[in-house]
Every structure is written in C-alpha cells, then in structure tokens.
PDB file of C-alpha atoms in Angstrom:
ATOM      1  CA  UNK A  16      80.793  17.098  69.830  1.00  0.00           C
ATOM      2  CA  UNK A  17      83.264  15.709  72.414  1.00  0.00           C
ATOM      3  CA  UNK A  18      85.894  13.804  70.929  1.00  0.00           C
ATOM      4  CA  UNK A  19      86.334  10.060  72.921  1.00  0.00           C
ATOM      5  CA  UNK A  20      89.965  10.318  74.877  1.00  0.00           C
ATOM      6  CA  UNK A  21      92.075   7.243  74.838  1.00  0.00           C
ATOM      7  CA  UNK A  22      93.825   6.788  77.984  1.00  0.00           C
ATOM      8  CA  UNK A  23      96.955   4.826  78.909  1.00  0.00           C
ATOM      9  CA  UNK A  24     100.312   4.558  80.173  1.00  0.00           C
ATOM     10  CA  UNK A  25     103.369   3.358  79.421  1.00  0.00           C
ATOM     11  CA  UNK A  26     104.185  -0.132  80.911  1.00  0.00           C
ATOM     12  CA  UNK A  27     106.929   0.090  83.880  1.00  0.00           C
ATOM     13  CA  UNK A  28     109.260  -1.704  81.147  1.00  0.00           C
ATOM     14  CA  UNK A  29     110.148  -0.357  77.982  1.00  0.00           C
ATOM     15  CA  UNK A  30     108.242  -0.750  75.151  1.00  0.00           C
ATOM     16  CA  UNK A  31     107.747  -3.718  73.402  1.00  0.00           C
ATOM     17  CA  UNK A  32     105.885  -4.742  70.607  1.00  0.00           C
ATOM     18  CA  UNK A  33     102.791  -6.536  71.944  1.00  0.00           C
ATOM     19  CA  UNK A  34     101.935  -3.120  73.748  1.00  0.00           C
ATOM     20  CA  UNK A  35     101.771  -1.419  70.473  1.00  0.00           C
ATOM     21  CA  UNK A  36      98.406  -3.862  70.408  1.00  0.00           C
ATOM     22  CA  UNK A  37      97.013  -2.375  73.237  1.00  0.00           C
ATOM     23  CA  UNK A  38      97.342   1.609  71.451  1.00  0.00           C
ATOM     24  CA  UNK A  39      94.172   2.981  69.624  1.00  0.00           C
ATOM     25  CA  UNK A  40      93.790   3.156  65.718  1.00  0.00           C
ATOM     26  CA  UNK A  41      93.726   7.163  65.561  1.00  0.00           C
ATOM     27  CA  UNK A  42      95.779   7.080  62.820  1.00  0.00           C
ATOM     28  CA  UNK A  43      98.984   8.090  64.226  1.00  0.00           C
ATOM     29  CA  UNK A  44     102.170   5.713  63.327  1.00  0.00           C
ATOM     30  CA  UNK A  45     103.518   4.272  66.708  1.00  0.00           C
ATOM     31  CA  UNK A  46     106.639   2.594  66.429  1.00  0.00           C
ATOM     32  CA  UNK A  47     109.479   1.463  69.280  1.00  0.00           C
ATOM     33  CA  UNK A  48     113.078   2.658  68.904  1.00  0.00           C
ATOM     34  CA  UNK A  49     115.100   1.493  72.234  1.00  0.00           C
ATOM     35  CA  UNK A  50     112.828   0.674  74.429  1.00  0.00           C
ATOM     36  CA  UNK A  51     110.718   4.061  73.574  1.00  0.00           C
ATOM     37  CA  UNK A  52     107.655   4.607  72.172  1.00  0.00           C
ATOM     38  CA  UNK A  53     107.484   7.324  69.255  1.00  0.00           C
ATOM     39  CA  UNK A  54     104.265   8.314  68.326  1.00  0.00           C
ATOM     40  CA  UNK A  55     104.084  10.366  64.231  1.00  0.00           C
ATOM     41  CA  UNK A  56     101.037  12.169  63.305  1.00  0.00           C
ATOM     42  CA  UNK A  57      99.346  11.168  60.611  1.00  0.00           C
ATOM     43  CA  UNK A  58     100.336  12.425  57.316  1.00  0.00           C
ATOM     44  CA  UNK A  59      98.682  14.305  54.785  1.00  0.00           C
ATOM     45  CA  UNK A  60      97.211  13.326  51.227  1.00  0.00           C
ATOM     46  CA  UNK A  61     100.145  14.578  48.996  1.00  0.00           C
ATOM     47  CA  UNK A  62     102.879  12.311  51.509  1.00  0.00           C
ATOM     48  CA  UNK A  63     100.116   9.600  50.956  1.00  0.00           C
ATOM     49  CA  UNK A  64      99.955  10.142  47.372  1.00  0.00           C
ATOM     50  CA  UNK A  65     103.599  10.334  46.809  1.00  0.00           C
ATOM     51  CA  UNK A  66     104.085   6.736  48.143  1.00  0.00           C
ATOM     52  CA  UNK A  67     101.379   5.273  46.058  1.00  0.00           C
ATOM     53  CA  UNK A  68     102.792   6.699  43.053  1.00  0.00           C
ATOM     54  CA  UNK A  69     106.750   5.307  44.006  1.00  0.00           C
ATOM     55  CA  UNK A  70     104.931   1.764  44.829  1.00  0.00           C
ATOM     56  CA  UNK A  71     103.179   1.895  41.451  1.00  0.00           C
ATOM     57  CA  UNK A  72     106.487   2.434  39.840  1.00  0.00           C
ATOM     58  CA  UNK A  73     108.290  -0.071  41.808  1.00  0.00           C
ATOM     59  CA  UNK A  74     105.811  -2.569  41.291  1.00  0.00           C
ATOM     60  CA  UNK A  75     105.163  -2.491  37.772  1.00  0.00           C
ATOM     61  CA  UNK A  76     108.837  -3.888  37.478  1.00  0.00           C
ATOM     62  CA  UNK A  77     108.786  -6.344  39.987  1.00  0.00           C
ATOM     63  CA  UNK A  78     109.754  -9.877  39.239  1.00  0.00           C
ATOM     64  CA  UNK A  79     106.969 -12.770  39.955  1.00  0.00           C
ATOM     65  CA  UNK A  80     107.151 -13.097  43.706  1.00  0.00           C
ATOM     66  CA  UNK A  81     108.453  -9.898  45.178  1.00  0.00           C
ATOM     67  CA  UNK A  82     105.862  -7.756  46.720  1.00  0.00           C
ATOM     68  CA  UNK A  83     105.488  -4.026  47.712  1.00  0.00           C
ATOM     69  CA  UNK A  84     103.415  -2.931  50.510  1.00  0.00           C
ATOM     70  CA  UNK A  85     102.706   0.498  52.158  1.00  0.00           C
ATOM     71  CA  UNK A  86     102.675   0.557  55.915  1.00  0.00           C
ATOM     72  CA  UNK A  87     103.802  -2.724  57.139  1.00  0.00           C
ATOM     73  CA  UNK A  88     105.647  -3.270  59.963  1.00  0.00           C
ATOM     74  CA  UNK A  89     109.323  -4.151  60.606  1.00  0.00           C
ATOM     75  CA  UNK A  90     111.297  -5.355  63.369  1.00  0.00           C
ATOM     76  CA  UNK A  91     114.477  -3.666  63.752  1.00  0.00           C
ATOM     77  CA  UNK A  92     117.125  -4.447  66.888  1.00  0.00           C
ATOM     78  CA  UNK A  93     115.527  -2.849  69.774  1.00  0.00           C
ATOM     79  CA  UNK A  94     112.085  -1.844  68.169  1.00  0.00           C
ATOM     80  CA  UNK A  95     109.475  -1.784  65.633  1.00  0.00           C
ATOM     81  CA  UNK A  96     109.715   0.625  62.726  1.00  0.00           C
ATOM     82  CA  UNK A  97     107.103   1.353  59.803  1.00  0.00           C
ATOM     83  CA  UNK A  98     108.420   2.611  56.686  1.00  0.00           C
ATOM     84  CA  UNK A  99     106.378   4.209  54.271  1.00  0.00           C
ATOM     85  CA  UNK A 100     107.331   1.203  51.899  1.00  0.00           C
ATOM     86  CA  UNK A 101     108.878  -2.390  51.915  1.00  0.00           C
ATOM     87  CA  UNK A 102     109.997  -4.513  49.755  1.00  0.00           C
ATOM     88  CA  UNK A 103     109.604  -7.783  50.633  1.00  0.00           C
ATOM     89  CA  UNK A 104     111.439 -10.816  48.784  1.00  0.00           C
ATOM     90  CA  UNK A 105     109.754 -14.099  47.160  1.00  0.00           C
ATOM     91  CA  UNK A 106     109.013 -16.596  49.961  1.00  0.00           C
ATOM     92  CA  UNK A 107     108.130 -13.281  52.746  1.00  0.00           C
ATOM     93  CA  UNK A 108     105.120 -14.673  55.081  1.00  0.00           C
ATOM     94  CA  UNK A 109     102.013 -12.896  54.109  1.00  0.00           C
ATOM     95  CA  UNK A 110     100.164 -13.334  56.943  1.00  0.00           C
ATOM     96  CA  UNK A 111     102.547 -11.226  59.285  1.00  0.00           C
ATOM     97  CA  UNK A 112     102.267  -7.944  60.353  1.00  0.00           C
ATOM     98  CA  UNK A 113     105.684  -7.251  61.134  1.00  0.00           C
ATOM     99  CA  UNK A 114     108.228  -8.501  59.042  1.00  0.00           C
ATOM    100  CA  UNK A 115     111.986 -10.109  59.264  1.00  0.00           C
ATOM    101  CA  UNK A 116     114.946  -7.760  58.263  1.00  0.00           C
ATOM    102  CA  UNK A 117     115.862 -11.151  56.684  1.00  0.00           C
ATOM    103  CA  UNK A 118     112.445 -10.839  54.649  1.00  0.00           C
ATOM    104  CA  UNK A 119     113.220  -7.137  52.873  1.00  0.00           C
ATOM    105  CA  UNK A 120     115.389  -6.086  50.281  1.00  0.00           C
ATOM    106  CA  UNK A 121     114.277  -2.214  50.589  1.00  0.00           C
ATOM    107  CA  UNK A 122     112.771   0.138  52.758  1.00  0.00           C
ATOM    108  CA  UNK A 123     111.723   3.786  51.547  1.00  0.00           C
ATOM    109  CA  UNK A 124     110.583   6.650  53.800  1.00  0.00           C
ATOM    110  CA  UNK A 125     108.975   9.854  52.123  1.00  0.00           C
ATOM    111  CA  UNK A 126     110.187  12.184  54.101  1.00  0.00           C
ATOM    112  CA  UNK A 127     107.068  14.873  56.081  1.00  0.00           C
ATOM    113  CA  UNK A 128     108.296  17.774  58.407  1.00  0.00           C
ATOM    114  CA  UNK A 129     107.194  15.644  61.002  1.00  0.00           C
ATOM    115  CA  UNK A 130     109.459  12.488  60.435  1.00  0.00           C
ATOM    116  CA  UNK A 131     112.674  14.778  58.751  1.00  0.00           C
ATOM    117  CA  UNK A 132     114.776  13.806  61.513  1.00  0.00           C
ATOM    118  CA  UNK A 133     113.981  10.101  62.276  1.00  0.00           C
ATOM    119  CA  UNK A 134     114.105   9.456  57.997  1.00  0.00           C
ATOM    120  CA  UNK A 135     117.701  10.729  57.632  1.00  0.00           C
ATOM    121  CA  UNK A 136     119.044   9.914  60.685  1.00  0.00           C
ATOM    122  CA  UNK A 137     117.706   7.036  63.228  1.00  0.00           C
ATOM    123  CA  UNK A 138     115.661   5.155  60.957  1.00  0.00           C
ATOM    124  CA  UNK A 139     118.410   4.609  58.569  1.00  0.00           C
ATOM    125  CA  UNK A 140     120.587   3.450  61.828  1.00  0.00           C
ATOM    126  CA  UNK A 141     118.274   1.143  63.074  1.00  0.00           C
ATOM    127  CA  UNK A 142     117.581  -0.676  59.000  1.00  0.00           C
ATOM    128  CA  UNK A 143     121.538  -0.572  58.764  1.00  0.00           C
ATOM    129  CA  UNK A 144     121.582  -2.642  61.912  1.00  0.00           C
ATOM    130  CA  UNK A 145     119.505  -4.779  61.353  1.00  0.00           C
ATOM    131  CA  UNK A 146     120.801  -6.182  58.190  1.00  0.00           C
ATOM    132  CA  UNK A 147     118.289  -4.252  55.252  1.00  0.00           C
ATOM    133  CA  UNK A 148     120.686  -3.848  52.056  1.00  0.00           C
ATOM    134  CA  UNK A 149     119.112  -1.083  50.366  1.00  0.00           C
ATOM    135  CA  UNK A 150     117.279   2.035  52.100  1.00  0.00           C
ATOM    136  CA  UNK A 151     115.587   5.018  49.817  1.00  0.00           C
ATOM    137  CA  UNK A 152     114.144   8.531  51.140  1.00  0.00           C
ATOM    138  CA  UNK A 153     112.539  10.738  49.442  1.00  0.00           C
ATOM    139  CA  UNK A 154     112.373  14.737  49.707  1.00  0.00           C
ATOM    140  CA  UNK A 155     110.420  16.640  48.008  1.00  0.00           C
ATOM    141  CA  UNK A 156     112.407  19.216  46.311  1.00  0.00           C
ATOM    142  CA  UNK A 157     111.723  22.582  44.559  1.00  0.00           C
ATOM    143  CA  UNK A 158     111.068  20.860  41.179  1.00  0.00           C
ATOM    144  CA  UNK A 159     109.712  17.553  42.393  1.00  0.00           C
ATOM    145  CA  UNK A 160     110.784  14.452  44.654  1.00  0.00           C
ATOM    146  CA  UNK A 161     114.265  13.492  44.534  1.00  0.00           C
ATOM    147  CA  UNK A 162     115.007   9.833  45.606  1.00  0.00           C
ATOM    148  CA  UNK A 163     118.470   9.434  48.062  1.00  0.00           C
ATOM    149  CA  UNK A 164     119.463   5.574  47.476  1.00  0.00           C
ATOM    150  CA  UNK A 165     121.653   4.475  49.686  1.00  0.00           C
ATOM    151  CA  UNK A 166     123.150   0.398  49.904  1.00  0.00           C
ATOM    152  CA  UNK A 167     124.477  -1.815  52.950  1.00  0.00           C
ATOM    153  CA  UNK A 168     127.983  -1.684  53.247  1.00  0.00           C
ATOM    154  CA  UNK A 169     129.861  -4.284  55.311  1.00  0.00           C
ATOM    155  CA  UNK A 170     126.659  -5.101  57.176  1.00  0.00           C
ATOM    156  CA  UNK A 171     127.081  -1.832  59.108  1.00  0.00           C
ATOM    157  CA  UNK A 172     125.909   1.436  57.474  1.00  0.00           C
ATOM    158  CA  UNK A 173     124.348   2.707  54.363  1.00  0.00           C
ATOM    159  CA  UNK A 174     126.686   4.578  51.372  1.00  0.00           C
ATOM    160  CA  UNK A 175     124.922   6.412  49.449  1.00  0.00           C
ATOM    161  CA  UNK A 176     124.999   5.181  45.497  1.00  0.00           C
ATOM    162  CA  UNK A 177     122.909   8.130  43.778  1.00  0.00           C
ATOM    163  CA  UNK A 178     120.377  10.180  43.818  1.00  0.00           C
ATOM    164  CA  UNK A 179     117.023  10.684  41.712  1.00  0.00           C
ATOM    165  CA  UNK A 180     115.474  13.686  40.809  1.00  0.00           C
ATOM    166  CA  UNK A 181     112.855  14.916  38.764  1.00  0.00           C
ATOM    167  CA  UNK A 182     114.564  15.594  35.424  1.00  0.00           C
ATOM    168  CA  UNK A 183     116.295  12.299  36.434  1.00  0.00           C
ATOM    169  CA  UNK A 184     114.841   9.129  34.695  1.00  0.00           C
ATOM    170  CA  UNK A 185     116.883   6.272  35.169  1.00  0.00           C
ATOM    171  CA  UNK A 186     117.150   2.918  35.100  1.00  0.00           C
ATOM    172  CA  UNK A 187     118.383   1.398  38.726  1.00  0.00           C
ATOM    173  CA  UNK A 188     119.700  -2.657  39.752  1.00  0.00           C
ATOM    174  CA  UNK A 189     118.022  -2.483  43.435  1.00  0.00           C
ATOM    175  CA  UNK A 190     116.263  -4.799  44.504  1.00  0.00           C
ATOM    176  CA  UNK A 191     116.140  -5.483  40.511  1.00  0.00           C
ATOM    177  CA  UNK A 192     117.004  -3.949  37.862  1.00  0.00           C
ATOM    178  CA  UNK A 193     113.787  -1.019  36.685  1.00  0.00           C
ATOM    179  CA  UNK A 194     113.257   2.639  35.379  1.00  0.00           C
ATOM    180  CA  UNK A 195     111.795   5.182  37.882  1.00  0.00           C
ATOM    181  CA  UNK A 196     110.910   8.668  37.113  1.00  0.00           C
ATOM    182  CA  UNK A 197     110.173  11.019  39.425  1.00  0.00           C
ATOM    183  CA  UNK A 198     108.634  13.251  37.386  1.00  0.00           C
ATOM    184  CA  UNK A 199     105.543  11.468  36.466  1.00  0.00           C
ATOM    185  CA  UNK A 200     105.027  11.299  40.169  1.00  0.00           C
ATOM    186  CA  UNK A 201     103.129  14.649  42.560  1.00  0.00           C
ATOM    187  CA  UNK A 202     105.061  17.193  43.417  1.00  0.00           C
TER     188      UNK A 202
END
C-alpha cells in the first residue's frame, strides 16, 4: 500500500510560525529556531512514557492553578520550540497553543538520540533567552533517568543547581517546593 506524500516547500522567507499550520500531522515535532525549520522524528513509547511518568510526579505536587502539559508549544526569540513538558503558571491562557515565556516557570526535555544535541545545547539557549527561569533534561542513564536542573541566572544563561538520579529522591523548591524520584519512573 502506497503511503500518501506530503509535498511542500519552504516559503522564500524564513520560517515563521503560521507556516508550521500549513505542515502535515505525521507525527514528527516541527519547530523554528532562526528563521529555520527543524523537523524531529517522532519518538518512541519508552521517551513517551518517561514524560508521563515526570508529569505525574510534577503534578501531583502542584499548587491550585499551575498546570503541566506535554507537547505544547512555546515561543522563544526567533522561533517556536516544543518541549517535552511545560509548566505553565496560574493565570496561563488555556486556549493557546503556543505559549508566552512570560507564562512558564519550567521547561523539561527527555532527552532521545535524535534531539541529544538540540536538548543540551540550542534549546537551552533559546529558553535562556527568552526569559524561562528553570530548564530540566533528562538522560537516561545506566541505572535509570537522571534529571540535570538547571536555573536562570541574570536573565542570560542557565547554572546548573543539581542533578537527580535514580537512587536520588529528593525534595526540590522549583517551580515549588515537591519530592521527585526517579526511580519509580521507566528506565
């Protein structure tokens, strides 16, 4: 059975988020750094599963009002960026599919072969810039995921405060003050 082909091209501009509209819901993540689009293959059941189990965690603690959703979009200077999770504070829009910087108090990225690079390195840039206090990636590690946190410092770059691992339960103040354990979550 032929598979149906989807075909376009980019615009004669650089990429902007109303073309990301005009893309076909295959699955893959596109998102805009610069101007370019970057297109991730989707990921597979144990990077889904992972990131269910963190939200679970990180929503069982969270006060009335804060909300934690998988997938959604945020705008970031120059582009549009989808983190595996966001945090978004009390007051956040609902009805928006791409949120305000000014909106999130975390973004986490489980880190897949196929995102390594952009999760330690431009993604981080790019929420750093655009004003996101705390950022979180996750590797999965020999034993079981370990959790990188990192925090805004002078509204520039992230530090990194601690890391997570899987004989690690602790209790952390970002966004608010809960216990996470990574091993209770899949390996």
């Amino acid at each position: 059975m032929a598979h149906p082909t989807y075909e376009w091209r980019p615009p004669e501009r650089g990429w902007r988020e109303q073309d990301l509209f005009d893309l076909p819901e295959d699955g893959n993540r596109y998102e805009i750094i610069d101007g370019s689009l970057h297109v991730t293959p989707p990921a597979g059941p144990e990077h889904h599963e992972l990131a269910d189990d963190i939200r679970m965690a990180i929503r069982l603690g969270a006060p009335t009002g804060w909300r934690v959703i998988r997938e959604i979009g945020v705008r970031v200077p120059g582009g549009n960026l989808i983190p595996d999770l966001t945090v978004l504070r009390p007051g956040a829009p609902r009805e928006r599919m791409w949120a305000e910087p000014v909106d999130i108090a975390l973004v986490l990225e489980v880190e897949s072969t196929g995102s390594r690079r952009h999760d330690r390195f431009t993604k981080p840039a790019l929420y750093a810039e655009a004003g996101i206090a705390h950022y979180w990636r996750v590797e999965r590690g020999d034993f079981g995921p370990v959790v990188y946190r990192y925090r805004l410092v002078k509204d520039v770059h992230y530090d990194l405060v601690g890391t997570i691992g899987p004989d690690d339960a602790v209790t952390v103040d970002e966004p608010w003050q809960m216990r996470l354990d990574p091993s209770s979550w899949p390996r």
